[in-house]
Structure formats: structure tokens, C-alpha cells
């Protein structure tokens, strides 16, 4: 794997859409994963023996254009979610600077712990709307997939979800890599014990 912290951040400025207004959604099993309202972390864990979070990088920085219109500085965390050693999902989280010192949740010290477990186990964090996006083969995320030895033969798909904490929004983007899409859309998918 040639992915290094020297390439962080991998995120790029993307136009996201409400699923009901995006008519080119995939007509495969991947659509259910993009729109699943439960914890993606739990869904992924149910598909493997070994779930691992590989941190690509995290630091305080300025958000990209259009990412967080009301925030001048955010804590950016980018990780790979790996199932049995294979990267399935690239995840990028944006946390308002004021929340990084939140007494109950220490977002800066997650390390290799999955953020999803924290987001869905805390009563004071409220999951919100989901948006989707399609990524062309020339995108930075497609280049990331290629560097992971995953050929990109068709556009990648991702989702972005908003979580509210203390009247502020945490934004989590999750992009499905080719290895994940191949398995999710394969004939094996219905027989896999992958649940919400």
C-alpha cells in the first residue's frame, strides 16, 4: 500500500445531492448501503472477521470550499475502513473546532477507534440527513483507490451524513472503494451476514 500521511488530506471539493433529487443513483445493492440510516461501522463489521481503522491523517485546518459554510476552522480526520485487511471505505470527518474540546467526547484522541461507534452510542449526538455524490475516475479519491491496488473502472459513489452535537454539525463522508462495491454488488452479497 503506497498510501501515506504525506498525501493527507485526500478530500476534495465535491457537489453533494439529496438522494431524492439525484436520479442517477446506482440500481444495485450499493444503493441500499448509500442510504442506510444505521451505523455503517456496524454494517461493515458484520461483513468480516477483522475490522480495522487505518488513520491517514488528522489535524485542524480550513475546510474546503462549500464543506462547512459556517466554520472557519475544523478538525479533519481521514481514515480507511478495512475489512479483513482490504480497504473498503474512505471516510472523511469534519468537526467544528469548538467541539474538539468537548468534555464528553475527545474527538482528537480517537486513534484507531471507529468514530461511528461514538456517533451512534451517544445520546447527545443526533444523526441527520444523508446526501450522495458520484466521483469520476480522474478524482483524487479514484487516485487513492488506484494507489491501494484497486482499479477504478467506473465512477465511485459516496455518502455524506450530518450529526448534530451542541447545536453544531459534524459531517462524515464515506466513499465506497472498488473492492467494497464489487463484493456488495456480487451474487454473494445477499448471502452475507451484513445487516444494519
PDB file of C-alpha atoms in Angstrom:
ATOM      1  CA  UNK A   1       0.000   0.000   0.000  1.00  0.00           C
ATOM      2  CA  UNK A   2       1.521   3.325  -1.055  1.00  0.00           C
ATOM      3  CA  UNK A   3      -0.912   5.454   0.938  1.00  0.00           C
ATOM      4  CA  UNK A   4       0.986   7.725   3.318  1.00  0.00           C
ATOM      5  CA  UNK A   5       0.309  10.630   5.633  1.00  0.00           C
ATOM      6  CA  UNK A   6       2.362  12.761   3.220  1.00  0.00           C
ATOM      7  CA  UNK A   7      -0.635  12.725   0.855  1.00  0.00           C
ATOM      8  CA  UNK A   8      -3.119  13.835   3.535  1.00  0.00           C
ATOM      9  CA  UNK A   9      -5.669  15.295   3.073  1.00  0.00           C
ATOM     10  CA  UNK A  10      -7.238  13.280   0.267  1.00  0.00           C
ATOM     11  CA  UNK A  11     -10.611  15.016   0.464  1.00  0.00           C
ATOM     12  CA  UNK A  12     -11.699  17.298  -2.342  1.00  0.00           C
ATOM     13  CA  UNK A  13     -14.435  19.824  -3.015  1.00  0.00           C
ATOM     14  CA  UNK A  14     -17.491  17.803  -4.090  1.00  0.00           C
ATOM     15  CA  UNK A  15     -21.056  18.632  -5.033  1.00  0.00           C
ATOM     16  CA  UNK A  16     -23.419  16.554  -2.898  1.00  0.00           C
ATOM     17  CA  UNK A  17     -27.089  15.892  -3.614  1.00  0.00           C
ATOM     18  CA  UNK A  18     -30.197  14.823  -1.716  1.00  0.00           C
ATOM     19  CA  UNK A  19     -30.916  11.219  -2.838  1.00  0.00           C
ATOM     20  CA  UNK A  20     -34.487  12.071  -3.829  1.00  0.00           C
ATOM     21  CA  UNK A  21     -33.163  14.745  -6.222  1.00  0.00           C
ATOM     22  CA  UNK A  22     -30.399  12.614  -7.708  1.00  0.00           C
ATOM     23  CA  UNK A  23     -31.871  10.461 -10.447  1.00  0.00           C
ATOM     24  CA  UNK A  24     -28.720   8.586 -11.469  1.00  0.00           C
ATOM     25  CA  UNK A  25     -28.421   6.629  -8.214  1.00  0.00           C
ATOM     26  CA  UNK A  26     -26.970   3.130  -8.727  1.00  0.00           C
ATOM     27  CA  UNK A  27     -29.606   0.468  -9.335  1.00  0.00           C
ATOM     28  CA  UNK A  28     -27.623  -2.148  -7.439  1.00  0.00           C
ATOM     29  CA  UNK A  29     -27.235  -3.325  -3.847  1.00  0.00           C
ATOM     30  CA  UNK A  30     -24.843  -0.399  -3.307  1.00  0.00           C
ATOM     31  CA  UNK A  31     -27.841   1.968  -3.243  1.00  0.00           C
ATOM     32  CA  UNK A  32     -29.078   0.357  -0.015  1.00  0.00           C
ATOM     33  CA  UNK A  33     -25.664   0.879   1.573  1.00  0.00           C
ATOM     34  CA  UNK A  34     -25.562   4.536   0.498  1.00  0.00           C
ATOM     35  CA  UNK A  35     -28.963   5.210   2.060  1.00  0.00           C
ATOM     36  CA  UNK A  36     -28.679   3.001   5.183  1.00  0.00           C
ATOM     37  CA  UNK A  37     -29.670   5.025   8.242  1.00  0.00           C
ATOM     38  CA  UNK A  38     -27.927   2.859  10.844  1.00  0.00           C
ATOM     39  CA  UNK A  39     -24.234   2.744  11.715  1.00  0.00           C
ATOM     40  CA  UNK A  40     -22.068   1.978   8.685  1.00  0.00           C
ATOM     41  CA  UNK A  41     -19.366   0.795  11.086  1.00  0.00           C
ATOM     42  CA  UNK A  42     -21.678  -1.897  12.461  1.00  0.00           C
ATOM     43  CA  UNK A  43     -22.808  -2.866   8.962  1.00  0.00           C
ATOM     44  CA  UNK A  44     -19.193  -3.272   7.854  1.00  0.00           C
ATOM     45  CA  UNK A  45     -18.231  -5.221  10.976  1.00  0.00           C
ATOM     46  CA  UNK A  46     -20.971  -7.745  10.227  1.00  0.00           C
ATOM     47  CA  UNK A  47     -19.275  -8.497   6.888  1.00  0.00           C
ATOM     48  CA  UNK A  48     -15.849  -9.509   8.161  1.00  0.00           C
ATOM     49  CA  UNK A  49     -13.789 -11.244  10.817  1.00  0.00           C
ATOM     50  CA  UNK A  50     -11.303  -8.387  11.268  1.00  0.00           C
ATOM     51  CA  UNK A  51     -12.383  -4.726  11.142  1.00  0.00           C
ATOM     52  CA  UNK A  52      -9.630  -2.106  11.220  1.00  0.00           C
ATOM     53  CA  UNK A  53      -9.450   1.687  11.073  1.00  0.00           C
ATOM     54  CA  UNK A  54      -6.288   2.984   9.369  1.00  0.00           C
ATOM     55  CA  UNK A  55      -5.764   6.679  10.087  1.00  0.00           C
ATOM     56  CA  UNK A  56      -4.430   8.558   7.050  1.00  0.00           C
ATOM     57  CA  UNK A  57      -4.212  11.844   8.899  1.00  0.00           C
ATOM     58  CA  UNK A  58      -5.991  14.321  11.157  1.00  0.00           C
ATOM     59  CA  UNK A  59      -5.419  17.957  12.071  1.00  0.00           C
ATOM     60  CA  UNK A  60      -7.019  21.378  12.490  1.00  0.00           C
ATOM     61  CA  UNK A  61      -7.358  23.182   9.174  1.00  0.00           C
ATOM     62  CA  UNK A  62      -9.559  25.339   6.969  1.00  0.00           C
ATOM     63  CA  UNK A  63     -12.448  23.447   5.342  1.00  0.00           C
ATOM     64  CA  UNK A  64     -12.584  23.072   1.569  1.00  0.00           C
ATOM     65  CA  UNK A  65     -14.886  25.313  -0.447  1.00  0.00           C
ATOM     66  CA  UNK A  66     -18.511  24.530   0.389  1.00  0.00           C
ATOM     67  CA  UNK A  67     -17.712  21.947   3.070  1.00  0.00           C
ATOM     68  CA  UNK A  68     -18.608  23.884   6.228  1.00  0.00           C
ATOM     69  CA  UNK A  69     -20.015  27.287   5.302  1.00  0.00           C
ATOM     70  CA  UNK A  70     -20.349  28.408   8.945  1.00  0.00           C
ATOM     71  CA  UNK A  71     -16.929  27.221  10.157  1.00  0.00           C
ATOM     72  CA  UNK A  72     -13.553  28.869   9.607  1.00  0.00           C
ATOM     73  CA  UNK A  73     -11.564  26.026  11.187  1.00  0.00           C
ATOM     74  CA  UNK A  74     -12.392  22.334  11.502  1.00  0.00           C
ATOM     75  CA  UNK A  75     -10.735  19.176  12.797  1.00  0.00           C
ATOM     76  CA  UNK A  76     -10.308  16.952   9.717  1.00  0.00           C
ATOM     77  CA  UNK A  77      -9.907  13.201  10.153  1.00  0.00           C
ATOM     78  CA  UNK A  78      -9.402  10.867   7.187  1.00  0.00           C
ATOM     79  CA  UNK A  79      -9.301   7.097   7.556  1.00  0.00           C
ATOM     80  CA  UNK A  80      -9.625   3.847   5.646  1.00  0.00           C
ATOM     81  CA  UNK A  81     -12.116   1.322   6.969  1.00  0.00           C
ATOM     82  CA  UNK A  82     -10.626  -2.096   6.236  1.00  0.00           C
ATOM     83  CA  UNK A  83     -12.338  -5.484   6.271  1.00  0.00           C
ATOM     84  CA  UNK A  84     -10.033  -8.487   6.653  1.00  0.00           C
ATOM     85  CA  UNK A  85      -7.103  -6.371   5.512  1.00  0.00           C
ATOM     86  CA  UNK A  86      -8.842  -4.894   2.436  1.00  0.00           C
ATOM     87  CA  UNK A  87      -9.745  -1.168   2.349  1.00  0.00           C
ATOM     88  CA  UNK A  88     -13.498  -0.858   1.726  1.00  0.00           C
ATOM     89  CA  UNK A  89     -14.326   2.730   2.614  1.00  0.00           C
ATOM     90  CA  UNK A  90     -12.507   6.063   2.660  1.00  0.00           C
ATOM     91  CA  UNK A  91     -14.026   8.255   5.392  1.00  0.00           C
ATOM     92  CA  UNK A  92     -13.505  11.983   5.947  1.00  0.00           C
ATOM     93  CA  UNK A  93     -14.884  13.665   9.072  1.00  0.00           C
ATOM     94  CA  UNK A  94     -15.186  17.393   9.719  1.00  0.00           C
ATOM     95  CA  UNK A  95     -15.609  18.501  13.334  1.00  0.00           C
ATOM     96  CA  UNK A  96     -16.083  22.181  14.240  1.00  0.00           C
ATOM     97  CA  UNK A  97     -13.062  23.499  16.159  1.00  0.00           C
ATOM     98  CA  UNK A  98     -15.229  24.382  19.176  1.00  0.00           C
ATOM     99  CA  UNK A  99     -16.287  20.721  19.536  1.00  0.00           C
ATOM    100  CA  UNK A 100     -12.731  19.376  19.642  1.00  0.00           C
ATOM    101  CA  UNK A 101     -12.539  20.298  23.328  1.00  0.00           C
ATOM    102  CA  UNK A 102     -15.966  18.837  24.123  1.00  0.00           C
ATOM    103  CA  UNK A 103     -15.806  17.429  27.647  1.00  0.00           C
ATOM    104  CA  UNK A 104     -17.667  14.190  26.971  1.00  0.00           C
ATOM    105  CA  UNK A 105     -16.214  13.343  23.541  1.00  0.00           C
ATOM    106  CA  UNK A 106     -12.497  13.584  22.876  1.00  0.00           C
ATOM    107  CA  UNK A 107     -12.513  13.600  19.079  1.00  0.00           C
ATOM    108  CA  UNK A 108      -8.786  14.349  18.870  1.00  0.00           C
ATOM    109  CA  UNK A 109      -7.849  11.126  20.661  1.00  0.00           C
ATOM    110  CA  UNK A 110      -9.864   8.550  18.749  1.00  0.00           C
ATOM    111  CA  UNK A 111      -6.758   6.956  17.263  1.00  0.00           C
ATOM    112  CA  UNK A 112      -7.748   3.719  15.552  1.00  0.00           C
ATOM    113  CA  UNK A 113     -11.156   3.604  17.258  1.00  0.00           C
ATOM    114  CA  UNK A 114     -14.028   3.942  14.775  1.00  0.00           C
ATOM    115  CA  UNK A 115     -15.829   7.275  15.007  1.00  0.00           C
ATOM    116  CA  UNK A 116     -19.089   5.535  14.066  1.00  0.00           C
ATOM    117  CA  UNK A 117     -19.247   3.773  17.422  1.00  0.00           C
ATOM    118  CA  UNK A 118     -19.102   7.126  19.215  1.00  0.00           C
ATOM    119  CA  UNK A 119     -21.634   8.815  16.928  1.00  0.00           C
ATOM    120  CA  UNK A 120     -24.257   6.106  17.359  1.00  0.00           C
ATOM    121  CA  UNK A 121     -23.737   5.381  21.061  1.00  0.00           C
ATOM    122  CA  UNK A 122     -24.015   8.939  22.401  1.00  0.00           C
ATOM    123  CA  UNK A 123     -27.450  10.233  23.349  1.00  0.00           C
ATOM    124  CA  UNK A 124     -26.404  13.840  22.753  1.00  0.00           C
ATOM    125  CA  UNK A 125     -25.370  13.235  19.117  1.00  0.00           C
ATOM    126  CA  UNK A 126     -28.306  13.218  16.690  1.00  0.00           C
ATOM    127  CA  UNK A 127     -27.934  11.613  13.208  1.00  0.00           C
ATOM    128  CA  UNK A 128     -29.325  13.766  10.404  1.00  0.00           C
ATOM    129  CA  UNK A 129     -29.788  13.837   6.668  1.00  0.00           C
ATOM    130  CA  UNK A 130     -27.823  11.818   4.107  1.00  0.00           C
ATOM    131  CA  UNK A 131     -26.502  13.216   0.821  1.00  0.00           C
ATOM    132  CA  UNK A 132     -24.835  11.318  -2.034  1.00  0.00           C
ATOM    133  CA  UNK A 133     -22.217  12.011  -4.680  1.00  0.00           C
ATOM    134  CA  UNK A 134     -20.588  10.353  -7.665  1.00  0.00           C
ATOM    135  CA  UNK A 135     -16.814  10.560  -8.157  1.00  0.00           C
ATOM    136  CA  UNK A 136     -15.249  10.370 -11.614  1.00  0.00           C
ATOM    137  CA  UNK A 137     -12.192   8.250 -12.382  1.00  0.00           C
ATOM    138  CA  UNK A 138      -9.989  11.368 -12.521  1.00  0.00           C
ATOM    139  CA  UNK A 139     -10.828  12.425  -8.946  1.00  0.00           C
ATOM    140  CA  UNK A 140      -8.323  12.398  -6.075  1.00  0.00           C
ATOM    141  CA  UNK A 141     -10.354   9.637  -4.439  1.00  0.00           C
ATOM    142  CA  UNK A 142     -10.105   7.490  -7.553  1.00  0.00           C
ATOM    143  CA  UNK A 143      -6.344   8.045  -7.473  1.00  0.00           C
ATOM    144  CA  UNK A 144      -6.366   6.961  -3.835  1.00  0.00           C
ATOM    145  CA  UNK A 145      -8.190   3.753  -4.786  1.00  0.00           C
ATOM    146  CA  UNK A 146      -5.640   3.107  -7.537  1.00  0.00           C
ATOM    147  CA  UNK A 147      -2.790   3.576  -5.044  1.00  0.00           C
ATOM    148  CA  UNK A 148      -4.474   0.856  -2.950  1.00  0.00           C
ATOM    149  CA  UNK A 149      -4.221  -1.519  -5.948  1.00  0.00           C
ATOM    150  CA  UNK A 150      -7.945  -1.198  -6.632  1.00  0.00           C
ATOM    151  CA  UNK A 151      -8.600  -0.433 -10.294  1.00  0.00           C
ATOM    152  CA  UNK A 152     -11.289   2.204 -10.899  1.00  0.00           C
ATOM    153  CA  UNK A 153     -13.263   1.119 -13.962  1.00  0.00           C
ATOM    154  CA  UNK A 154     -16.426   3.097 -13.190  1.00  0.00           C
ATOM    155  CA  UNK A 155     -17.361   6.120 -11.054  1.00  0.00           C
ATOM    156  CA  UNK A 156     -17.100   5.776  -7.287  1.00  0.00           C
ATOM    157  CA  UNK A 157     -20.050   6.529  -5.025  1.00  0.00           C
ATOM    158  CA  UNK A 158     -20.133   8.096  -1.603  1.00  0.00           C
ATOM    159  CA  UNK A 159     -22.448   9.480   1.029  1.00  0.00           C
ATOM    160  CA  UNK A 160     -22.267  12.369   3.452  1.00  0.00           C
ATOM    161  CA  UNK A 161     -24.151  12.471   6.731  1.00  0.00           C
ATOM    162  CA  UNK A 162     -24.715  15.239   9.249  1.00  0.00           C
ATOM    163  CA  UNK A 163     -24.630  14.666  13.010  1.00  0.00           C
ATOM    164  CA  UNK A 164     -25.738  17.392  15.434  1.00  0.00           C
ATOM    165  CA  UNK A 165     -23.946  17.940  18.746  1.00  0.00           C
ATOM    166  CA  UNK A 166     -24.440  21.052  20.904  1.00  0.00           C
ATOM    167  CA  UNK A 167     -26.248  22.807  18.018  1.00  0.00           C
ATOM    168  CA  UNK A 168     -23.284  22.255  15.709  1.00  0.00           C
ATOM    169  CA  UNK A 169     -22.816  19.809  12.864  1.00  0.00           C
ATOM    170  CA  UNK A 170     -20.253  17.059  12.465  1.00  0.00           C
ATOM    171  CA  UNK A 171     -20.042  15.993   8.822  1.00  0.00           C
ATOM    172  CA  UNK A 172     -18.990  12.450   7.893  1.00  0.00           C
ATOM    173  CA  UNK A 173     -18.297  11.500   4.257  1.00  0.00           C
ATOM    174  CA  UNK A 174     -17.884   7.836   3.315  1.00  0.00           C
ATOM    175  CA  UNK A 175     -16.740   6.762  -0.157  1.00  0.00           C
ATOM    176  CA  UNK A 176     -17.044   3.121  -1.180  1.00  0.00           C
ATOM    177  CA  UNK A 177     -13.874   1.801  -2.800  1.00  0.00           C
ATOM    178  CA  UNK A 178     -13.951  -0.641  -5.768  1.00  0.00           C
ATOM    179  CA  UNK A 179     -13.213  -3.712  -3.600  1.00  0.00           C
ATOM    180  CA  UNK A 180     -16.290  -2.973  -1.483  1.00  0.00           C
ATOM    181  CA  UNK A 181     -18.540  -2.251  -4.452  1.00  0.00           C
ATOM    182  CA  UNK A 182     -17.530  -5.496  -6.146  1.00  0.00           C
ATOM    183  CA  UNK A 183     -18.491  -7.566  -3.086  1.00  0.00           C
ATOM    184  CA  UNK A 184     -21.624  -5.560  -2.223  1.00  0.00           C
ATOM    185  CA  UNK A 185     -22.962  -5.905  -5.765  1.00  0.00           C
ATOM    186  CA  UNK A 186     -21.870  -9.518  -6.271  1.00  0.00           C
ATOM    187  CA  UNK A 187     -24.101 -12.553  -6.073  1.00  0.00           C
ATOM    188  CA  UNK A 188     -22.535 -13.238  -2.673  1.00  0.00           C
ATOM    189  CA  UNK A 189     -23.976 -10.047  -1.174  1.00  0.00           C
ATOM    190  CA  UNK A 190     -27.464 -11.385  -0.308  1.00  0.00           C
ATOM    191  CA  UNK A 191     -25.980 -14.401   1.486  1.00  0.00           C
ATOM    192  CA  UNK A 192     -23.504 -12.334   3.518  1.00  0.00           C
ATOM    193  CA  UNK A 193     -24.490 -11.596   7.097  1.00  0.00           C
ATOM    194  CA  UNK A 194     -24.353  -7.845   6.506  1.00  0.00           C
ATOM    195  CA  UNK A 195     -27.028  -6.013   8.434  1.00  0.00           C
ATOM    196  CA  UNK A 196     -27.739  -2.543   9.785  1.00  0.00           C
TER     197      UNK A 196
END
